[in-house]
Structures are given as C-alpha cells and as structure tokens.
mmCIF file of C-alpha atoms in Angstrom:
data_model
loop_
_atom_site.group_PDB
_atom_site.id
_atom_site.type_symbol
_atom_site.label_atom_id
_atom_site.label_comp_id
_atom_site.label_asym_id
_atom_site.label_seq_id
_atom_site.Cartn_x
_atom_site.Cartn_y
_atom_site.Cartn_z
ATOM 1 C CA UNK A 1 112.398 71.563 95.924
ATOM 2 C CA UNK A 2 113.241 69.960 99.090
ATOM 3 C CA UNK A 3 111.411 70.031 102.371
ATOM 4 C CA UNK A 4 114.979 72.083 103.477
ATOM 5 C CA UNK A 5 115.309 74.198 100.600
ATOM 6 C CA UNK A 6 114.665 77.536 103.001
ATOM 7 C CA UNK A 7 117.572 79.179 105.247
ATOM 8 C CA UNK A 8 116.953 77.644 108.915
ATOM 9 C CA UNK A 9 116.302 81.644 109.581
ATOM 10 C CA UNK A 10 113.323 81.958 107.725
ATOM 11 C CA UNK A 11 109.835 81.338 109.245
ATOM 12 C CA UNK A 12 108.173 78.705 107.426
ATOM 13 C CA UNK A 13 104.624 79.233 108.547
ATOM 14 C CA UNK A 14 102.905 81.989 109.556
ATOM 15 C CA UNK A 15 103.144 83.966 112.473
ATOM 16 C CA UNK A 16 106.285 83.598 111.598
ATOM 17 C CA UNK A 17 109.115 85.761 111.529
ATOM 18 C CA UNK A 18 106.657 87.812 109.973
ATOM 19 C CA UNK A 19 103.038 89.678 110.557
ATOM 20 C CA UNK A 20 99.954 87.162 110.391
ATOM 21 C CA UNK A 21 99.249 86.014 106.909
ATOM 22 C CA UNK A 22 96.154 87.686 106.610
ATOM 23 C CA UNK A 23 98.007 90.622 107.613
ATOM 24 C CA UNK A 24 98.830 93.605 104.224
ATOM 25 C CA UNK A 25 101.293 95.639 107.037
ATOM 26 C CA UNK A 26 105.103 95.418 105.975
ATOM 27 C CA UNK A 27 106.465 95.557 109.539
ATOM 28 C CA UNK A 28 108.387 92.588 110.097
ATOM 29 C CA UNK A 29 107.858 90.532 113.626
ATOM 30 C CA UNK A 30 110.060 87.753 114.422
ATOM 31 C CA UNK A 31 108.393 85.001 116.354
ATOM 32 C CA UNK A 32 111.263 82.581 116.213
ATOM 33 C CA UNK A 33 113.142 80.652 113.698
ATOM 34 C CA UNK A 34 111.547 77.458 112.045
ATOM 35 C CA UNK A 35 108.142 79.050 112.269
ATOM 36 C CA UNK A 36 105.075 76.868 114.189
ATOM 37 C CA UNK A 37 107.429 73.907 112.488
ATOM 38 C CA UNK A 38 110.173 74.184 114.747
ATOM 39 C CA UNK A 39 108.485 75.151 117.545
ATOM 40 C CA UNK A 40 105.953 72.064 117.840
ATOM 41 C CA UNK A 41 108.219 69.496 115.764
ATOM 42 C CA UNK A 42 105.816 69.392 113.424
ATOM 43 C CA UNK A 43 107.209 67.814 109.440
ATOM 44 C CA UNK A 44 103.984 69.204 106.909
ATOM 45 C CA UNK A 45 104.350 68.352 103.102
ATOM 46 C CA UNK A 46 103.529 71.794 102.219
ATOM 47 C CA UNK A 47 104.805 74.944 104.064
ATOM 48 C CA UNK A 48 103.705 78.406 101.929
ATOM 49 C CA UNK A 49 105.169 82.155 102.870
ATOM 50 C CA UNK A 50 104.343 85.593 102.485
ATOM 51 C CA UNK A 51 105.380 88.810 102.661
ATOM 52 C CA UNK A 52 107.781 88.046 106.029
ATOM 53 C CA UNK A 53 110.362 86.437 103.662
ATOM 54 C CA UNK A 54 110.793 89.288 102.196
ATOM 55 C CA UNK A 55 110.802 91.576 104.496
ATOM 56 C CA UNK A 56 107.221 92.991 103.674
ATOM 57 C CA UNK A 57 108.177 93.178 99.893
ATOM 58 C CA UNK A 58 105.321 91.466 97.754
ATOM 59 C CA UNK A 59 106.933 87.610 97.816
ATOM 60 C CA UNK A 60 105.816 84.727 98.134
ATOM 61 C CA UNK A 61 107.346 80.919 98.960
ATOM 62 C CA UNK A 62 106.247 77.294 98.846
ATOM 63 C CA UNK A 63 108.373 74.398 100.549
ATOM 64 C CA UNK A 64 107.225 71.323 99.474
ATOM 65 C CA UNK A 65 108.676 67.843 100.814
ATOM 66 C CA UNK A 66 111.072 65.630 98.745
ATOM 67 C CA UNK A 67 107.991 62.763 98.273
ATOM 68 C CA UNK A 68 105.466 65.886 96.138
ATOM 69 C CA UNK A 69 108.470 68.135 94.977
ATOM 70 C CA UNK A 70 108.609 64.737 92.793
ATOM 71 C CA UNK A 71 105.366 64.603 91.890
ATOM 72 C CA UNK A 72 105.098 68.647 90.972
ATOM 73 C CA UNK A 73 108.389 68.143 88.993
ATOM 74 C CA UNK A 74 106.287 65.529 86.666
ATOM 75 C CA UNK A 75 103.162 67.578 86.277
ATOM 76 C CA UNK A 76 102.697 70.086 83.276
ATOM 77 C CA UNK A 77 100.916 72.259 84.879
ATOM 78 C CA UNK A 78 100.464 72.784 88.495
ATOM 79 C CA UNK A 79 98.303 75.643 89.833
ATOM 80 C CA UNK A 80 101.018 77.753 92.391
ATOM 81 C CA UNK A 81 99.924 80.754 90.811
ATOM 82 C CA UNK A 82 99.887 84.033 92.411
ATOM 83 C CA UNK A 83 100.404 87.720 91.352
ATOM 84 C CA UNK A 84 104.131 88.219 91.414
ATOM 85 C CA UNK A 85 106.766 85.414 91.611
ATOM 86 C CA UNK A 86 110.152 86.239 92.704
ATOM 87 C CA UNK A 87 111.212 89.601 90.792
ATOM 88 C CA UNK A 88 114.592 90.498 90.971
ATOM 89 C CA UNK A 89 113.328 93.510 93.701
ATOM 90 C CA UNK A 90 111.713 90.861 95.840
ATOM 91 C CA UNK A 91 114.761 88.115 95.712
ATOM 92 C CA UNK A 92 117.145 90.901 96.684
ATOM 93 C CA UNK A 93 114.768 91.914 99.249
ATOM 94 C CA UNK A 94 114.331 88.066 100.763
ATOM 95 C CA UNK A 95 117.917 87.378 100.476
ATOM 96 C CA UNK A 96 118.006 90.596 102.479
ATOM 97 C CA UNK A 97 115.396 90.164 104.908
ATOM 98 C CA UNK A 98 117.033 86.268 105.797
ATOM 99 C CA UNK A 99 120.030 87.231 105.976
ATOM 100 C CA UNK A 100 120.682 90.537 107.780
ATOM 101 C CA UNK A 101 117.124 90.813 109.722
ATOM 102 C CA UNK A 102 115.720 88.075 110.242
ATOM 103 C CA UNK A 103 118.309 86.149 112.108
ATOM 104 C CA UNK A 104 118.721 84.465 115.787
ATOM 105 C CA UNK A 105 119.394 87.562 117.369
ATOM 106 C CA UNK A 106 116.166 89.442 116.190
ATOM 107 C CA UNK A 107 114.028 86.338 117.315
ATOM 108 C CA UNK A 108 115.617 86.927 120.987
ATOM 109 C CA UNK A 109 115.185 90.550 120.885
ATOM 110 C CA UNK A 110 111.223 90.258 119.768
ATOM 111 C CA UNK A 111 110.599 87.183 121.704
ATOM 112 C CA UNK A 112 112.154 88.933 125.303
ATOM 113 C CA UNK A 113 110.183 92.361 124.569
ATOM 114 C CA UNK A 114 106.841 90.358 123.830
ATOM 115 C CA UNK A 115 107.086 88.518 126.966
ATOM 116 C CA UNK A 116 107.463 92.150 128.819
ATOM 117 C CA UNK A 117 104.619 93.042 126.398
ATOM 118 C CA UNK A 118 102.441 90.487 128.000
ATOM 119 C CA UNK A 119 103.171 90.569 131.845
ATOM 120 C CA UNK A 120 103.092 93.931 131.737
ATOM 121 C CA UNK A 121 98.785 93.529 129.832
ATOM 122 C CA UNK A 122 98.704 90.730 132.957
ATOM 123 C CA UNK A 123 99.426 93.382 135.467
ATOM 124 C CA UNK A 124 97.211 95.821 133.781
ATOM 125 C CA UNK A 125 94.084 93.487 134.127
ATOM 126 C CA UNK A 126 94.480 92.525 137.580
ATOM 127 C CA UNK A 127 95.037 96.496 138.711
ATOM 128 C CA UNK A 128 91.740 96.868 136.541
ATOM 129 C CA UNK A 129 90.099 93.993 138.591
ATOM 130 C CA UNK A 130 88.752 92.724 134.661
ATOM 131 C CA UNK A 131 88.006 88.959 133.982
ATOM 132 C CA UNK A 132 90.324 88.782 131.258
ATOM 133 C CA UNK A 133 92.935 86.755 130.841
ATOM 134 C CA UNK A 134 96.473 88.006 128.433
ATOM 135 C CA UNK A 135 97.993 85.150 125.879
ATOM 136 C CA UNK A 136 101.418 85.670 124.178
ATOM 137 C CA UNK A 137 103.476 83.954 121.088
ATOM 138 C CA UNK A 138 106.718 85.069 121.149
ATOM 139 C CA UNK A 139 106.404 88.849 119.907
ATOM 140 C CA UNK A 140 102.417 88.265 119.631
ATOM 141 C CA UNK A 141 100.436 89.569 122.822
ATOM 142 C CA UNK A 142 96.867 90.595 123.976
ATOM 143 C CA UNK A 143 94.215 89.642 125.790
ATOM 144 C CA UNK A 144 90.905 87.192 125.925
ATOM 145 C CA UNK A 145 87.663 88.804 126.829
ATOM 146 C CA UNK A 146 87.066 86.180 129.380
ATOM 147 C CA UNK A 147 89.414 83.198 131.000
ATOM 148 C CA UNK A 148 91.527 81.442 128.850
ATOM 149 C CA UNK A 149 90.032 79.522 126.294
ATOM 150 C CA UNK A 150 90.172 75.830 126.010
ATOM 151 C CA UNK A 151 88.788 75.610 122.170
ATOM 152 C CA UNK A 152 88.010 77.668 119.278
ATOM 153 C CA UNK A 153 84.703 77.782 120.125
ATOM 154 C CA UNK A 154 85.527 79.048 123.512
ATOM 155 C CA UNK A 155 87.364 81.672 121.649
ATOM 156 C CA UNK A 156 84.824 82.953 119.719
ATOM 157 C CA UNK A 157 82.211 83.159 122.222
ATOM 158 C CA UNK A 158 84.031 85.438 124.160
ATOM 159 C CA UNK A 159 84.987 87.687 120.932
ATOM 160 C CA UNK A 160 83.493 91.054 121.577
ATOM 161 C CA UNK A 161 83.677 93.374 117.856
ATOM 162 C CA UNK A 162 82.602 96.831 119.056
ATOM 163 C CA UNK A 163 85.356 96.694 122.262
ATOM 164 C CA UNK A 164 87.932 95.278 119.547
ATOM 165 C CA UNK A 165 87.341 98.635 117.297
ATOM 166 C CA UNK A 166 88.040 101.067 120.322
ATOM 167 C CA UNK A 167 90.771 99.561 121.821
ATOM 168 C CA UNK A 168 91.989 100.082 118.007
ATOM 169 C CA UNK A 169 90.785 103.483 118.127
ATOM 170 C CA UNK A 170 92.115 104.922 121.305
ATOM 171 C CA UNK A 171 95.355 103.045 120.301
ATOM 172 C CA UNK A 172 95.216 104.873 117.180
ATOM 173 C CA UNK A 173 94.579 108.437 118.348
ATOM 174 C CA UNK A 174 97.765 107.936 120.733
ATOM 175 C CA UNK A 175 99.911 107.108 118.321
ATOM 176 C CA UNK A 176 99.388 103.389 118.261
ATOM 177 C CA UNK A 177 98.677 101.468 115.283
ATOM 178 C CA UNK A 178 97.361 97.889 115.079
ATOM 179 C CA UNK A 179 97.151 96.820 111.990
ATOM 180 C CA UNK A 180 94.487 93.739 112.922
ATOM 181 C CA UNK A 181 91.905 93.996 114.300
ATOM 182 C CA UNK A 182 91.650 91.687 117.760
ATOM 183 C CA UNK A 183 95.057 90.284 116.742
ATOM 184 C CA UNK A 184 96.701 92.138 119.644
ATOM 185 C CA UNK A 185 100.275 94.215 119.652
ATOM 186 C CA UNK A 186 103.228 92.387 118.402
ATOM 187 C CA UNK A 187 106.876 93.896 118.566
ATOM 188 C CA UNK A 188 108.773 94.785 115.396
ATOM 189 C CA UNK A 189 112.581 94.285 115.163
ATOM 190 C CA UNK A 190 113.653 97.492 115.743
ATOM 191 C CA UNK A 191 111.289 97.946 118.579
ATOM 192 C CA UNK A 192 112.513 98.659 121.670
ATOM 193 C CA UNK A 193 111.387 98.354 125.484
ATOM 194 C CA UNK A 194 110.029 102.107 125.159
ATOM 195 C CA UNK A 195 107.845 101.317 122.217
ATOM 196 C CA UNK A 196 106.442 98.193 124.889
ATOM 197 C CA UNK A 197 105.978 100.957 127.471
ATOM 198 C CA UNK A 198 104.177 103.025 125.468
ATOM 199 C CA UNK A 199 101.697 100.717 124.808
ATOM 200 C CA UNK A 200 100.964 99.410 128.010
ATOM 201 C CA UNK A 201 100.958 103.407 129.647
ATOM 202 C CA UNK A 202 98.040 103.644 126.981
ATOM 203 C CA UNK A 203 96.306 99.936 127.042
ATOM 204 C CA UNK A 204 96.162 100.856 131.182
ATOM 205 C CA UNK A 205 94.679 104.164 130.833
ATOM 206 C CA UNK A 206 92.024 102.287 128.534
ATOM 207 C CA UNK A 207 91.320 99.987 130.941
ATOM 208 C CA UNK A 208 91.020 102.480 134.026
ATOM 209 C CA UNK A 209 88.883 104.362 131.386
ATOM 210 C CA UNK A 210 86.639 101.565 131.140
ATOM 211 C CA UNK A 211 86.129 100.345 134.876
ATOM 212 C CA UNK A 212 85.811 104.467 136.125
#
C-alpha cells in the first residue's frame, strides 16, 4: 500500500474530514482535504483513519509509505488488528462518504461557517469583557480560558473541568449537543449558518449569564 493509496478527498489524519479521533459521534466535519498532511506539508510513514472515512460507519484505514508497505508485505504477521476490517457495509459506506460527501465543496462550506463560528465566540467575549481568547481549525471552534496559549502546558493550566461540563450542559438543555467535552463546536456538512447562529445566541446568553 502506497503512501497515495487514499482518494486526495479523504482526510488522512485526524481532525480530519471527520470528528476528533477520540470522538464515538457519527457526524461527519470536514476540516479540509489532505488532513493535518496537506495542510502543514507534512510526508509521515504511517497515516491511520477512523470512523470519518466512512462516514461515521465503524471503519478503519492505515496508509503506510512505499519504504514499510515493503517491509509489512514481507512480515507474517503484523499486528493492524482492530475489531472490524472493511465489511462490505463499511466499504460501501467509505466509497460513499469520499465520494459524494466528503468532497472540495463540503470542506469550503464547513471551513467558511467555522470561521463565522469563531468571530462570532470573538465578539461574544469581548461584549462579555472575559479574558478569553477563541481558536478555530477549519470547522473546529471554541475558546481558551485565558490568552492564547503558547504550549501544551500553557494549555492545560488554563483548563477549567467544572466550567467545561456547564457550558456542555446549558448547551445541552437548549438543544445543543457537544459530543466532547472542552473540544468546542464544530460544523457538520449539512450545517448551515442558522445552526452557527444558534449556537452563538446560546454561548452569549451563557456568557452574560456568567458575568451578571
């Protein structure tokens, strides 16, 4: 298997065309084609994939380069295990997924309504007067508990649990489902600009909720 054996539409790494990797949600969320790959010219030996190449459908991938495809195609046993590999359902699914919905346009459509996504958290904390600071990736969006960090320390000395869980919570009882926690909102393909509104009407009432 070559470093090239995936359709230039499909994500190949995570945050991806698809949720977070960690993520059990089957909502696809295009970040943009190539993946983290593409967008930092980076050339790994090993790129794996999850449920976003097929659409949410259990699946998983592994894109090797041409240098260790050689050296798995010599090996008796390798251990790629995992709990399902590539059942009819889930091939149709991925061949699905690549080809009808996860494609150029979808990565435009996501990528424009994340960037309204995150101005519109940016306008929300400086109304507030709050000390935060928003970040985005393409559909991905939220905000840091503090300025902008410079290092994952930074990040995690800033992360605040119990505020995480009700900004989930008042999310939830509105309507709004996150499915991870402190990941922040990210836009689905069929969302549209009045699923971003939505969100920020209730991520501002939050905030003016807070700092009353």
């Amino acid at each position: 298997m070559s470093r090239d054996c995936a359709p230039r539409s499909q994500p190949r790494t995570s945050p991806s065309c698809s949720p977070s990797p960690r993520s059990r949600t089957t909502s696809i969320s295009c970040r943009r084609s190539g993946g983290a790959t593409g967008l930092w010219g980076l050339e790994p030996d090993v790129v794996t994939i999850g449920k976003a190449v097929a659409g949410g459908t259990p699946m998983g991938a592994y894109g090797v380069s041409d240098a260790l495809a050689g050296e798995l195609d010599h090996t008796k046993e390798v251990a790629t295990g995992g709990t399902l590999f590539g059942n009819p359902l889930s091939a149709a699914a991925a061949v699905a997924a690549l080809t009808e919905v996860l494609v150029p346009e979808a990565y435009e459509h996501t990528t424009a309504l994340g960037g309204m996504l995150a101005d519109g958290i940016d306008a929300a904390l400086r109304d507030a007067g709050l000390p935060w600071t928003s970040y985005r990736f393409g559909p991905r969006a939220g905000q840091w508990y503090g300025p902008h960090p410079r290092t994952g320390a930074d990040a995690h000395a800033m992360t605040d649990p119990e505020l995480t869980r009700l900004l989930r919570i008042w999310m939830a009882n509105r309507g709004i489902w996150e499915a991870l926690p402190g990941a922040g909102p990210t836009v689905s393909v069929p969302a549209s600009s009045a699923e971003v509104d939505r969100y920020l009407t209730a991520y501002t009432q939050l905030l003016v909720a807070l700092t009353s």
